[in-house]
Coordinates of C-alpha atoms in Angstrom, one line a residue:
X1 CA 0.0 0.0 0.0
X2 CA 1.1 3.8 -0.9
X3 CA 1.5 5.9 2.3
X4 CA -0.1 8.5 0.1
X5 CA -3.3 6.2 -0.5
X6 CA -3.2 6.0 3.3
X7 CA -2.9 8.9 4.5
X8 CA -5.8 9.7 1.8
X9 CA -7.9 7.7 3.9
X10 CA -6.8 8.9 7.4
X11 CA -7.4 12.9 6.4
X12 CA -11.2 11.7 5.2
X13 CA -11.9 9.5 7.9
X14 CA -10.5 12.4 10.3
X15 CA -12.3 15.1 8.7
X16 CA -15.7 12.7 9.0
X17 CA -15.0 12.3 12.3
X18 CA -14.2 16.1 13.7
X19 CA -17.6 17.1 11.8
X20 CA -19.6 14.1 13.3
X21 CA -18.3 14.4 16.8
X22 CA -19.2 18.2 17.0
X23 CA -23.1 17.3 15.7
X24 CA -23.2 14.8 18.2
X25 CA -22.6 16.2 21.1
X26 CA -24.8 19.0 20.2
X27 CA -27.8 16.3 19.6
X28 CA -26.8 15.1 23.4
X29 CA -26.7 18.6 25.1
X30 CA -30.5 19.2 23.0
X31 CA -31.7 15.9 23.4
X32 CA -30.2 14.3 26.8
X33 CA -29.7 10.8 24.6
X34 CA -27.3 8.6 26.1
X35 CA -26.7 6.8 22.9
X36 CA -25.7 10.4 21.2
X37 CA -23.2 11.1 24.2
X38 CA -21.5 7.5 23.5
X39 CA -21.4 8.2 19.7
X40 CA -19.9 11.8 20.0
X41 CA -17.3 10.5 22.6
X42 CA -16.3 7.8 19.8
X43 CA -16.1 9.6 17.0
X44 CA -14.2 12.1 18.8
X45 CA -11.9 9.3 19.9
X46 CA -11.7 7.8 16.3
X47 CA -10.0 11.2 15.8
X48 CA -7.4 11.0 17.9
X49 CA -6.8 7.7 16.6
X50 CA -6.2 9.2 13.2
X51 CA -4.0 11.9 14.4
X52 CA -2.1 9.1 16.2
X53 CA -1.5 7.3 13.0
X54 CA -0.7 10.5 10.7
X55 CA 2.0 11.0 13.7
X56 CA 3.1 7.7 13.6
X57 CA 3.3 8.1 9.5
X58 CA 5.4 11.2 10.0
X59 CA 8.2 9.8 12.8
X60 CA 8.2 6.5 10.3
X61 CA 9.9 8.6 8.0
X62 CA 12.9 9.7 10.0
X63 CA 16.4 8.9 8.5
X64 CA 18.1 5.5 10.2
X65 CA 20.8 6.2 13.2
X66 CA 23.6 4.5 15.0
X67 CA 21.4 3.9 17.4
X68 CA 19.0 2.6 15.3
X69 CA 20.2 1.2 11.9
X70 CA 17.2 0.0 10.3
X71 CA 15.2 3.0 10.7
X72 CA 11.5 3.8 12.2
X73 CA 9.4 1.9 10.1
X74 CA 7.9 0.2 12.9
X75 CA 6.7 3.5 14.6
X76 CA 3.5 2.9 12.3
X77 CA 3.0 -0.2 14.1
X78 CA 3.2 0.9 17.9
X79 CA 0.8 3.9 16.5
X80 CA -1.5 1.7 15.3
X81 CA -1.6 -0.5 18.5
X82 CA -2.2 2.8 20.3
X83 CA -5.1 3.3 18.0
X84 CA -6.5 0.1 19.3
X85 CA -6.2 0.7 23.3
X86 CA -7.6 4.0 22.4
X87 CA -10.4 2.4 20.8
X88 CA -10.9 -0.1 23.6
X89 CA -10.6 2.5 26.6
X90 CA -11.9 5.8 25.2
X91 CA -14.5 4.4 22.9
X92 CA -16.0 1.2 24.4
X93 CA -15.7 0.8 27.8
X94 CA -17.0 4.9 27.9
X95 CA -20.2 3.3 26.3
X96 CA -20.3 0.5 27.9
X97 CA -20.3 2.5 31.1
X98 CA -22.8 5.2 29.7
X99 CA -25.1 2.4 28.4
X100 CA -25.4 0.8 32.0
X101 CA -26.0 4.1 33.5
X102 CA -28.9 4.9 31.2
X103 CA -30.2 1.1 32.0
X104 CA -30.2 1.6 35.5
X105 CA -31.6 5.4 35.2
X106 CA -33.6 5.3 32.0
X107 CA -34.9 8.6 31.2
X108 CA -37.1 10.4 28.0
X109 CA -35.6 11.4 25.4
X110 CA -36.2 15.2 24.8
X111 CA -36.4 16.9 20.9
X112 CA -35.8 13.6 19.2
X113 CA -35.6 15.3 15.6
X114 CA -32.1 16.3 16.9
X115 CA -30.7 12.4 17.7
X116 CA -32.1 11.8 14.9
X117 CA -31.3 14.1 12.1
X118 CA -27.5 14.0 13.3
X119 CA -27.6 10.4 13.0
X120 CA -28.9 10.7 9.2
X121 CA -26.0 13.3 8.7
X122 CA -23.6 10.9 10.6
X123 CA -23.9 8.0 8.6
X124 CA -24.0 9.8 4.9
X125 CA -20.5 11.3 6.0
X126 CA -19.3 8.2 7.9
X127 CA -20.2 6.5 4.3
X128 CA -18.2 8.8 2.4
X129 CA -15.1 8.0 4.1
X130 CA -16.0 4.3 4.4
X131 CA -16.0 4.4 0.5
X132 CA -12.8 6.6 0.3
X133 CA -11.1 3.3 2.5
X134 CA -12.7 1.0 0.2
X135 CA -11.3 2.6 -2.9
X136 CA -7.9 3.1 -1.7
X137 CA -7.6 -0.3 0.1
X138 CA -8.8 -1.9 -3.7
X139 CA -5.4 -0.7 -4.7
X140 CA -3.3 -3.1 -3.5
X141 CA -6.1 -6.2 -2.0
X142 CA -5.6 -8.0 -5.4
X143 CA -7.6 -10.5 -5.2
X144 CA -7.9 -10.9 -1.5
X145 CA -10.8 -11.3 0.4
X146 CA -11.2 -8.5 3.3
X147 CA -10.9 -10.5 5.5
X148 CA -7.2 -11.6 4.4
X149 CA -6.7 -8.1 3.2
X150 CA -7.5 -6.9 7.3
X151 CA -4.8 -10.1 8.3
X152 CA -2.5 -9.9 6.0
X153 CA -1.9 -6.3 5.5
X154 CA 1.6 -5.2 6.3
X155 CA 0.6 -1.5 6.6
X156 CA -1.4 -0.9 9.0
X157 CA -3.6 2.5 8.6
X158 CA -5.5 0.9 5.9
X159 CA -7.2 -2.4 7.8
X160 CA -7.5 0.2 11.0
X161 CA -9.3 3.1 8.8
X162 CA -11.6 0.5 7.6
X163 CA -12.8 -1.5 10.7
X164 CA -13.2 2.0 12.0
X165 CA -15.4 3.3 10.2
X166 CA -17.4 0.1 9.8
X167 CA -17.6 0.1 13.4
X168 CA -18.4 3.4 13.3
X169 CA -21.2 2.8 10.8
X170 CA -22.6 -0.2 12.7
X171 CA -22.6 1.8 15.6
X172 CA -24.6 4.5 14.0
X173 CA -27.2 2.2 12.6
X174 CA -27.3 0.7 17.0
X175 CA -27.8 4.5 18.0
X176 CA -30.3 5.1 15.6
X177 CA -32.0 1.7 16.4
X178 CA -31.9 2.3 20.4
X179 CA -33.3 6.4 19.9
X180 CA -35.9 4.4 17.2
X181 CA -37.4 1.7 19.7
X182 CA -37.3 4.3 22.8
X183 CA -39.4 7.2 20.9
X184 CA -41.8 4.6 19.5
X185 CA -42.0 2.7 23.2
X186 CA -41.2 5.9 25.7
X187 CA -39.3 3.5 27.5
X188 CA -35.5 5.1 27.6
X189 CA -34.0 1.3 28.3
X190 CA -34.3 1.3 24.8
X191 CA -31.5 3.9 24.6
X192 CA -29.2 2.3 26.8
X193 CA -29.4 -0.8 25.3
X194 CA -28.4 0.7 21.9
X195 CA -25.7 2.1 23.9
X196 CA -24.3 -1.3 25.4
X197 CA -24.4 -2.6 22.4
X198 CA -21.9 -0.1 20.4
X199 CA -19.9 -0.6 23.5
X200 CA -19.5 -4.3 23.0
X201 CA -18.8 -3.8 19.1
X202 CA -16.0 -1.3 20.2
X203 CA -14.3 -3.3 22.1
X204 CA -14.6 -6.1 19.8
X205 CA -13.3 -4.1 17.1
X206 CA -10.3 -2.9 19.5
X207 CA -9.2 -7.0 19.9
X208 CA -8.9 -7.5 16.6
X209 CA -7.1 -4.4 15.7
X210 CA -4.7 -5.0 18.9
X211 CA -4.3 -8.7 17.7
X212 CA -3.3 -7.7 14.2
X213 CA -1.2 -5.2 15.2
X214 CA 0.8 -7.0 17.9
X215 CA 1.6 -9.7 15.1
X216 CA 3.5 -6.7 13.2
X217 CA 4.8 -4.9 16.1
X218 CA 6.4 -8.7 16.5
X219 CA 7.8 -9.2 13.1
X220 CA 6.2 -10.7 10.3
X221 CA 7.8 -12.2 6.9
X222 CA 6.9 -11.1 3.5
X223 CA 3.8 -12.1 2.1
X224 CA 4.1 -15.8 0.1
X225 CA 3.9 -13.6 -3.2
X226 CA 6.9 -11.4 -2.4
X227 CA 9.0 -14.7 -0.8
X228 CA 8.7 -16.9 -4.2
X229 CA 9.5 -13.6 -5.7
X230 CA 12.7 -13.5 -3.7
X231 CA 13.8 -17.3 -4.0
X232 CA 13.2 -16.6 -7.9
X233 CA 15.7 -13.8 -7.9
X234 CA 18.1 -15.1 -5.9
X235 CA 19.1 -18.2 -7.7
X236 CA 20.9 -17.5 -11.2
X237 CA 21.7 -21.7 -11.6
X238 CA 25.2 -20.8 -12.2
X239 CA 27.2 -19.9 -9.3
X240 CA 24.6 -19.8 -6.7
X241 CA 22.8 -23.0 -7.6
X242 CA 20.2 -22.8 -4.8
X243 CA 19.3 -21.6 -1.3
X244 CA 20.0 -23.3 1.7
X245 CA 17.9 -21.1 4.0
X246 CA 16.5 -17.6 3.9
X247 CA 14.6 -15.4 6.4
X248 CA 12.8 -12.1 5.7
X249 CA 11.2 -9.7 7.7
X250 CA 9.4 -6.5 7.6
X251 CA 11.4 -3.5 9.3
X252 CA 8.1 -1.8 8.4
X253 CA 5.3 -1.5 6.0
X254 CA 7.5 -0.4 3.2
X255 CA 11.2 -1.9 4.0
X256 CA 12.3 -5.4 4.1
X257 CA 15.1 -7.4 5.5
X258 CA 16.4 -10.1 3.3
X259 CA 19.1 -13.1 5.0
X260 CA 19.8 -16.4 3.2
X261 CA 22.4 -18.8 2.8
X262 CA 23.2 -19.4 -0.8
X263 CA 24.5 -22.6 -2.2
X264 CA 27.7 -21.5 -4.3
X265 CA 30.2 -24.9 -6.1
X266 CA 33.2 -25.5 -4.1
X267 CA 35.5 -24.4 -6.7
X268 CA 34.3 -20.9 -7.2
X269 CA 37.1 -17.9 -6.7
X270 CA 35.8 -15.5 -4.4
X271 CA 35.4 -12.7 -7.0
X272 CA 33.2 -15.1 -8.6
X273 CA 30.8 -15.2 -5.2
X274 CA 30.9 -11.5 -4.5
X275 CA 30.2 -10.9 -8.1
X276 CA 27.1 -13.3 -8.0
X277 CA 25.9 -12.5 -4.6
X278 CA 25.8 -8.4 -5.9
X279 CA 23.5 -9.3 -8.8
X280 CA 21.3 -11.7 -6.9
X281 CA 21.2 -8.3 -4.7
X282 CA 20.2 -6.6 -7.9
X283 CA 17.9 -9.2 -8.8
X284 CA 16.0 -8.9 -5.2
X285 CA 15.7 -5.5 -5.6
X286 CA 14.2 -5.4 -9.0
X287 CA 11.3 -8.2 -8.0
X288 CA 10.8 -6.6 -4.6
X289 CA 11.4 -2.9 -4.7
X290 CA 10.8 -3.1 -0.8
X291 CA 13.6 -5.3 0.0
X292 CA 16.2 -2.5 1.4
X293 CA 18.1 -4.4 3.7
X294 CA 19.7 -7.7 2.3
X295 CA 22.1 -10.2 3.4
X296 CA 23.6 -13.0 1.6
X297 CA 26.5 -15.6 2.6
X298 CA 27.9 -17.9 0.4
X299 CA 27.7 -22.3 1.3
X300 CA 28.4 -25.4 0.2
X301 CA 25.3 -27.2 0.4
X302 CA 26.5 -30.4 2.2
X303 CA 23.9 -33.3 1.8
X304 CA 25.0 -35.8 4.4
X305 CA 24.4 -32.9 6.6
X306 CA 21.0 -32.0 4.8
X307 CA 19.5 -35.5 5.8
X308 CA 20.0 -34.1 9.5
X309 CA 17.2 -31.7 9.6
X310 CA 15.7 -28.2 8.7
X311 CA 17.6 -26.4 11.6
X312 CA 19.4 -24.1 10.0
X313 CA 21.7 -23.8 13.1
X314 CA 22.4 -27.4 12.9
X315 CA 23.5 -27.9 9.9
X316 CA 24.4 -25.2 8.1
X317 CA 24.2 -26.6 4.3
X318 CA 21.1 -28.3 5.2
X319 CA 18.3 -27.5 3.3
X320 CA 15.4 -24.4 4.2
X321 CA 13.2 -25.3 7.3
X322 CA 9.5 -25.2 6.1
X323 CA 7.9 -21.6 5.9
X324 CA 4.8 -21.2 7.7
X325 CA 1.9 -18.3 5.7

């Protein structure tokens, strides 16, 4: 994914968001609705969460130091995990709370066109940036399912844009439900039910995002694609004839660590290696733009060892230990 395509999605999502929260609250101050209090205290914490991730964009960028040698990329990632406690903390335990309290002390709900109308307005702009993740996120899924797209996605403002604002738009649809049922009953339960219930999906949300999140924070591998990709590149079937084991791993969304232990003859000169291992480099780098950081060592693939194991560490011109995707 682009950062520009993402950060696309985080300015409409935030601008959604600023504009929602502010019609919110004002329904709650007119309308004493418990659900409206809930939503406006979510969307304005779905705000912060994008101004988290357009900081965490913006320290990503910062040039590598002795201190750290492979850069920031990863600052995206702690950002995004941020976005998720924030989501969990601020955003549905606040309703869950709010949703009891209105349970326990159900009262009318006062100039319902208000509640009502902003929940119209919310959900046509909640929509709009819904559809501006959709269209930037079709960029790079391919042809994976969203679900996979959510998993799988090494970036991580994408997936968190979009299970925002579905959540947001699920929520919207629970307000207006729960204001619905408790102007058509008079019975202001109905409210605080609607309430509970974008509570629950909040923190639900939150999990999954936290989940995700933690697996890049972590370190993940590149994606199957980019890995056969690699493999392909690496091997030129003349001096190195084949790899004995390789690990990759993202330094962040857009920068990727390649190690592997070639299999070179026995008889090569070492000007022929360090020849072939600097276009294999070349080669990686053509297939997988991405692939920044690269390391290579040359072997002799040894097959009395190879009949040992996969451990790389055990025998070191054994053969690659099964990949897990």
């Amino acid at each position: 994914m682009s950062a520009s395509g993402g950060t696309k999605a985080i300015v409409a999502a935030l601008a959604a968001n600023l504009a929602i929260a502010a019609a919110k609250f004002v329904a709650f101050l007119f309308s004493g609705s418990s659900s409206m209090l809930a939503e406006s205290v979510h969307s304005l914490a779905d705000s912060g969460n994008q101004g988290l991730l357009l900081l965490g964009g913006k320290k990503a960028k910062r040039e590598a130091t002795p201190q750290h040698p492979f850069g920031y990329g990863r600052e995206r990632y702690i950002y995004a995990f941020l976005v998720s406690i924030v989501l969990f903390s601020v955003g549905g335990m606040f309703a869950i709370y709010e949703g009891y309290e209105k349970i326990k002390h159900p009262h009318d709900i006062e100039h319902w066109y208000w509640p009502v109308g902003v929940l119209v307005f919310a959900i046509i702009a909640e929509g709009f940036s819904f559809r501006t993740a959709i269209k930037e996120s079709n960029h790079t899924r391919g042809k994976q399912s969203w679900k996979d797209f959510v998993r799988h996605a090494k970036a991580p403002e994408l997936p968190v844009v979009l299970l925002e604002d579905l959540g947001a738009l699920v929520g919207l649809v629970l307000a207006l439900g729960g204001v619905g049922i408790a102007l058509a009953t008079g019975d202001g339960v109905w409210d605080g039910i609607g309430t509970l219930c974008i509570g629950i999906l909040l923190i639900v949300i939150a999990i999954v995002l936290a989940v995700e999140t933690k697996s890049l924070l972590l370190g993940e591998a590149a994606g199957i694609e980019a890995v056969h990709k690699i493999e392909a590149a690496i091997v030129d079937g003349d001096t190195v004839t084949g790899i004995i084991h390789m690990r990759t791993l993202h330094l962040g969304p857009e920068e990727l660590l390649v190690a592997a232990k070639i299999a070179v003859e026995h008889d090569d000169t070492a000007a022929e290696v360090a020849s072939a291992i600097n276009a294999a480099e070349s080669r990686i780098r053509e297939a997988v733009p991405i692939a920044r950081v690269i390391y290579l060592e040359p072997d002799i693939f040894n097959e009395s060892e190879a009949v040992k194991g996969a451990d790389p560490e055990a025998t070191p011109g054994g053969p690659a230990p099964t990949a897990e995707h």
